[in-house]
Protein backbone atom coordinates (compact mmCIF):
# COMPACT_ATOMS: atom_id res chain seq x y z
CA UNK A 1 0.00 0.00 0.00
CA UNK A 2 1.36 3.40 -0.98
CA UNK A 3 1.47 5.96 1.82
CA UNK A 4 -0.96 8.62 0.65
CA UNK A 5 -0.59 12.14 1.95
CA UNK A 6 -3.61 13.73 3.55
CA UNK A 7 -4.38 17.41 3.99
CA UNK A 8 -4.90 18.84 7.47
CA UNK A 9 -5.88 22.43 8.10
CA UNK A 10 -5.18 23.88 11.53
CA UNK A 11 -5.55 27.26 13.18
CA UNK A 12 -2.62 28.65 15.13
CA UNK A 13 -2.40 31.54 17.54
CA UNK A 14 -0.33 34.48 16.37
CA UNK A 15 2.46 33.48 18.75
CA UNK A 16 2.52 29.88 17.48
CA UNK A 17 2.44 31.10 13.87
CA UNK A 18 5.47 33.30 14.51
CA UNK A 19 7.29 30.50 16.33
CA UNK A 20 6.59 28.12 13.45
CA UNK A 21 7.93 30.72 11.03
CA UNK A 22 11.10 31.16 13.07
CA UNK A 23 11.59 27.39 13.18
CA UNK A 24 11.09 27.17 9.42
CA UNK A 25 13.56 29.99 8.77
CA UNK A 26 16.17 28.54 11.12
CA UNK A 27 15.93 25.08 9.53
CA UNK A 28 15.58 26.30 5.95
CA UNK A 29 12.11 24.77 5.73
CA UNK A 30 8.76 26.01 4.57
CA UNK A 31 6.18 26.53 7.31
CA UNK A 32 4.45 23.35 6.14
CA UNK A 33 7.68 21.34 6.45
CA UNK A 34 8.30 22.79 9.91
CA UNK A 35 4.75 21.90 10.98
CA UNK A 36 5.11 18.35 9.65
CA UNK A 37 8.41 17.97 11.49
CA UNK A 38 6.92 19.25 14.76
CA UNK A 39 3.91 16.94 14.44
CA UNK A 40 6.06 13.93 13.53
CA UNK A 41 8.24 14.44 16.61
CA UNK A 42 5.38 15.08 18.99
CA UNK A 43 2.66 12.71 17.82
CA UNK A 44 4.41 9.49 18.83
CA UNK A 45 5.28 10.94 22.21
CA UNK A 46 1.66 12.00 22.78
CA UNK A 47 0.35 8.67 21.45
CA UNK A 48 2.37 6.87 24.12
CA UNK A 49 0.44 8.88 26.72
CA UNK A 50 3.29 11.19 27.63
CA UNK A 51 3.14 14.84 28.48
CA UNK A 52 6.12 17.15 28.57
CA UNK A 53 6.93 19.82 31.11
CA UNK A 54 9.70 21.92 29.54
CA UNK A 55 10.59 23.69 32.79
CA UNK A 56 11.00 20.39 34.64
CA UNK A 57 13.06 18.88 31.83
CA UNK A 58 15.41 21.87 31.71
CA UNK A 59 15.73 21.87 35.50
CA UNK A 60 16.60 18.15 35.50
CA UNK A 61 19.14 18.60 32.71
CA UNK A 62 20.78 21.48 34.55
CA UNK A 63 20.76 19.55 37.84
CA UNK A 64 22.40 16.53 36.22
CA UNK A 65 24.96 18.72 34.50
CA UNK A 66 25.79 20.49 37.76
CA UNK A 67 26.10 17.17 39.59
CA UNK A 68 28.40 15.76 36.92
CA UNK A 69 30.49 18.95 36.95
CA UNK A 70 30.92 18.75 40.73
CA UNK A 71 31.87 15.06 40.66
CA UNK A 72 34.29 15.34 37.77
CA UNK A 73 35.91 18.53 39.05
CA UNK A 74 36.31 17.02 42.51
CA UNK A 75 37.45 13.54 41.52
CA UNK A 76 38.98 14.00 38.05
CA UNK A 77 39.91 17.68 37.72
CA UNK A 78 42.67 16.85 35.27
CA UNK A 79 40.17 15.92 32.51
CA UNK A 80 37.79 18.90 32.74
CA UNK A 81 39.34 20.76 29.77
CA UNK A 82 39.35 17.58 27.66
CA UNK A 83 35.68 16.89 28.45
CA UNK A 84 34.70 20.46 27.56
CA UNK A 85 36.49 20.17 24.23
CA UNK A 86 34.80 16.82 23.52
CA UNK A 87 31.41 18.37 24.35
CA UNK A 88 32.05 21.29 21.97
CA UNK A 89 33.06 18.88 19.21
CA UNK A 90 29.90 16.80 19.71
CA UNK A 91 27.81 19.95 19.67
CA UNK A 92 29.33 20.94 16.33
CA UNK A 93 29.01 17.43 14.90
CA UNK A 94 25.49 16.51 16.02
CA UNK A 95 23.68 19.78 16.70
CA UNK A 96 25.02 22.29 14.19
Coordinates of N, CA and C in Angstrom, one line a residue:
X1 N 0.8 -1.2 0.0 CA 0.0 0.0 0.0 C 0.9 1.2 0.0
X2 N 0.6 2.2 -0.9 CA 1.4 3.4 -1.0 C 0.9 4.4 0.1
X3 N 1.8 5.0 0.8 CA 1.5 6.0 1.8 C 0.9 7.2 1.1
X4 N -0.3 7.5 1.3 CA -1.0 8.6 0.7 C -0.9 9.8 1.6
X5 N -0.6 10.9 1.1 CA -0.6 12.1 2.0 C -2.0 12.7 2.1
X6 N -2.3 13.2 3.3 CA -3.6 13.7 3.6 C -3.4 15.2 3.9
X7 N -4.4 16.0 3.7 CA -4.4 17.4 4.0 C -5.0 17.7 5.3
X8 N -4.4 18.4 6.2 CA -4.9 18.8 7.5 C -4.8 20.4 7.6
X9 N -5.9 21.0 7.9 CA -5.9 22.4 8.1 C -6.0 22.7 9.6
X10 N -5.1 23.5 10.1 CA -5.2 23.9 11.5 C -5.1 25.4 11.7
X11 N -5.6 25.8 12.8 CA -5.6 27.3 13.2 C -4.5 27.4 14.3
X12 N -3.7 28.4 14.1 CA -2.6 28.7 15.1 C -2.8 30.0 15.7
X13 N -2.4 30.2 17.0 CA -2.4 31.5 17.5 C -1.3 32.3 16.8
X14 N -1.4 33.6 17.0 CA -0.3 34.5 16.4 C 1.1 34.1 16.9
X15 N 1.2 33.8 18.2 CA 2.5 33.5 18.7 C 3.0 32.2 18.2
X16 N 2.1 31.2 18.0 CA 2.5 29.9 17.5 C 2.9 30.0 16.0
X17 N 2.1 30.9 15.3 CA 2.4 31.1 13.9 C 3.8 31.7 13.7
X18 N 4.1 32.7 14.6 CA 5.5 33.3 14.5 C 6.6 32.3 14.9
X19 N 6.3 31.5 15.9 CA 7.3 30.5 16.3 C 7.5 29.5 15.2
X20 N 6.5 29.1 14.6 CA 6.6 28.1 13.5 C 7.4 28.7 12.3
X21 N 7.2 30.0 12.1 CA 7.9 30.7 11.0 C 9.4 30.8 11.4
X22 N 9.7 31.1 12.6 CA 11.1 31.2 13.1 C 11.8 29.8 12.9
X23 N 11.1 28.7 13.3 CA 11.6 27.4 13.2 C 11.9 27.1 11.7
X24 N 10.9 27.4 10.9 CA 11.1 27.2 9.4 C 12.3 27.9 8.9
X25 N 12.4 29.2 9.2 CA 13.6 30.0 8.8 C 14.9 29.4 9.2
X26 N 14.9 29.1 10.5 CA 16.2 28.5 11.1 C 16.6 27.2 10.5
X27 N 15.6 26.4 10.1 CA 15.9 25.1 9.5 C 16.0 25.1 8.0
X28 N 15.6 26.2 7.4 CA 15.6 26.3 5.9 C 14.4 25.6 5.4
X29 N 13.3 25.5 6.1 CA 12.1 24.8 5.7 C 11.0 25.8 5.3
X30 N 10.0 25.2 4.7 CA 8.8 26.0 4.6 C 8.0 25.9 5.9
X31 N 7.0 26.7 6.1 CA 6.2 26.5 7.3 C 5.5 25.1 7.3
X32 N 5.1 24.7 6.2 CA 4.5 23.3 6.1 C 5.4 22.3 6.5
X33 N 6.7 22.3 6.1 CA 7.7 21.3 6.5 C 8.0 21.4 7.9
X34 N 8.1 22.6 8.5 CA 8.3 22.8 9.9 C 7.2 22.2 10.7
X35 N 5.9 22.4 10.3 CA 4.8 21.9 11.0 C 4.8 20.4 10.9
X36 N 5.1 19.8 9.8 CA 5.1 18.3 9.6 C 6.2 17.8 10.6
X37 N 7.3 18.4 10.6 CA 8.4 18.0 11.5 C 8.0 18.0 13.0
X38 N 7.4 19.1 13.4 CA 6.9 19.2 14.8 C 5.9 18.2 15.1
X39 N 4.9 18.0 14.2 CA 3.9 16.9 14.4 C 4.5 15.5 14.5
X40 N 5.4 15.3 13.6 CA 6.1 13.9 13.5 C 6.8 13.6 14.8
X41 N 7.5 14.7 15.4 CA 8.2 14.4 16.6 C 7.3 14.3 17.8
X42 N 6.2 15.1 17.8 CA 5.4 15.1 19.0 C 4.3 14.0 19.0
X43 N 3.8 13.6 17.9 CA 2.7 12.7 17.8 C 2.9 11.3 18.4
X44 N 4.1 10.8 18.2 CA 4.4 9.5 18.8 C 4.6 9.6 20.3
X45 N 5.1 10.7 20.8 CA 5.3 10.9 22.2 C 3.9 11.0 22.9
X46 N 3.0 11.8 22.3 CA 1.7 12.0 22.8 C 0.9 10.7 22.7
X47 N 1.1 9.9 21.6 CA 0.4 8.7 21.4 C 0.7 7.7 22.5
X48 N 1.9 7.8 23.0 CA 2.4 6.9 24.1 C 1.8 7.3 25.5
X49 N 1.1 8.4 25.5 CA 0.4 8.9 26.7 C 1.3 9.8 27.5
X50 N 2.4 10.3 26.9 CA 3.3 11.2 27.6 C 2.9 12.6 27.5
X51 N 3.2 13.4 28.5 CA 3.1 14.8 28.5 C 4.6 15.3 28.7
X52 N 4.8 16.6 28.5 CA 6.1 17.2 28.6 C 6.1 18.5 29.3
X53 N 6.8 18.6 30.4 CA 6.9 19.8 31.1 C 8.3 20.4 30.8
X54 N 8.4 21.4 30.0 CA 9.7 21.9 29.5 C 10.5 22.4 30.7
X55 N 9.9 23.1 31.6 CA 10.6 23.7 32.8 C 11.2 22.6 33.6
X56 N 10.5 21.5 33.9 CA 11.0 20.4 34.6 C 12.2 19.7 33.9
X57 N 12.0 19.5 32.6 CA 13.1 18.9 31.8 C 14.3 19.7 31.9
X58 N 14.2 21.0 31.7 CA 15.4 21.9 31.7 C 16.0 21.9 33.1
X59 N 15.2 21.9 34.1 CA 15.7 21.9 35.5 C 16.5 20.6 35.7
X60 N 15.9 19.4 35.3 CA 16.6 18.2 35.5 C 17.9 18.1 34.7
X61 N 17.9 18.6 33.5 CA 19.1 18.6 32.7 C 20.2 19.4 33.4
X62 N 19.8 20.6 33.9 CA 20.8 21.5 34.5 C 21.3 20.9 35.9
X63 N 20.4 20.2 36.6 CA 20.8 19.5 37.8 C 21.8 18.4 37.6
X64 N 21.5 17.6 36.6 CA 22.4 16.5 36.2 C 23.7 17.1 35.8
X65 N 23.7 18.1 35.0 CA 25.0 18.7 34.5 C 25.8 19.3 35.7
X66 N 25.1 19.9 36.6 CA 25.8 20.5 37.8 C 26.4 19.4 38.6
X67 N 25.6 18.3 38.8 CA 26.1 17.2 39.6 C 27.3 16.5 38.9
X68 N 27.3 16.3 37.6 CA 28.4 15.8 36.9 C 29.6 16.7 37.0
X69 N 29.4 18.0 36.8 CA 30.5 19.0 37.0 C 31.2 18.9 38.3
X70 N 30.4 18.8 39.4 CA 30.9 18.7 40.7 C 31.7 17.5 40.9
X71 N 31.2 16.3 40.5 CA 31.9 15.1 40.7 C 33.2 15.0 39.9
X72 N 33.1 15.4 38.6 CA 34.3 15.3 37.8 C 35.4 16.3 38.2
X73 N 34.9 17.5 38.6 CA 35.9 18.5 39.0 C 36.6 18.1 40.3
X74 N 35.8 17.5 41.2 CA 36.3 17.0 42.5 C 37.2 15.8 42.4
X75 N 36.8 14.8 41.6 CA 37.5 13.5 41.5 C 38.4 13.4 40.3
X76 N 38.2 14.2 39.3 CA 39.0 14.0 38.0 C 39.2 15.4 37.4
X77 N 39.7 16.3 38.2 CA 39.9 17.7 37.7 C 40.8 17.8 36.5
X78 N 41.7 16.8 36.4 CA 42.7 16.8 35.3 C 42.0 16.6 33.9
X79 N 40.8 16.2 33.8 CA 40.2 15.9 32.5 C 39.1 16.9 32.2
X80 N 38.9 17.9 33.0 CA 37.8 18.9 32.7 C 37.9 19.6 31.4
X81 N 39.1 20.1 31.1 CA 39.3 20.8 29.8 C 39.1 19.8 28.6
X82 N 39.5 18.6 28.7 CA 39.4 17.6 27.7 C 37.9 17.3 27.5
X83 N 37.1 17.2 28.6 CA 35.7 16.9 28.4 C 35.0 18.1 27.8
X84 N 35.3 19.3 28.2 CA 34.7 20.5 27.6 C 35.0 20.5 26.1
X85 N 36.2 20.2 25.7 CA 36.5 20.2 24.2 C 35.7 19.1 23.5
X86 N 35.6 17.9 24.1 CA 34.8 16.8 23.5 C 33.3 17.2 23.4
X87 N 32.8 17.9 24.4 CA 31.4 18.4 24.3 C 31.2 19.4 23.2
X88 N 32.1 20.3 23.1 CA 32.1 21.3 22.0 C 32.1 20.6 20.6
X89 N 33.0 19.6 20.5 CA 33.1 18.9 19.2 C 31.8 18.1 18.9
X90 N 31.2 17.5 19.9 CA 29.9 16.8 19.7 C 28.8 17.8 19.4
X91 N 28.8 18.9 20.0 CA 27.8 20.0 19.7 C 27.9 20.3 18.2
X92 N 29.1 20.6 17.7 CA 29.3 20.9 16.3 C 28.9 19.8 15.4
X93 N 29.3 18.6 15.8 CA 29.0 17.4 14.9 C 27.5 17.1 14.8
X94 N 26.9 17.0 16.0 CA 25.5 16.5 16.0 C 24.4 17.5 16.1
X95 N 24.7 18.8 16.5 CA 23.7 19.8 16.7 C 23.9 21.1 16.0
X96 N 24.7 21.1 14.9 CA 25.0 22.3 14.2 C 23.9 22.8 13.4

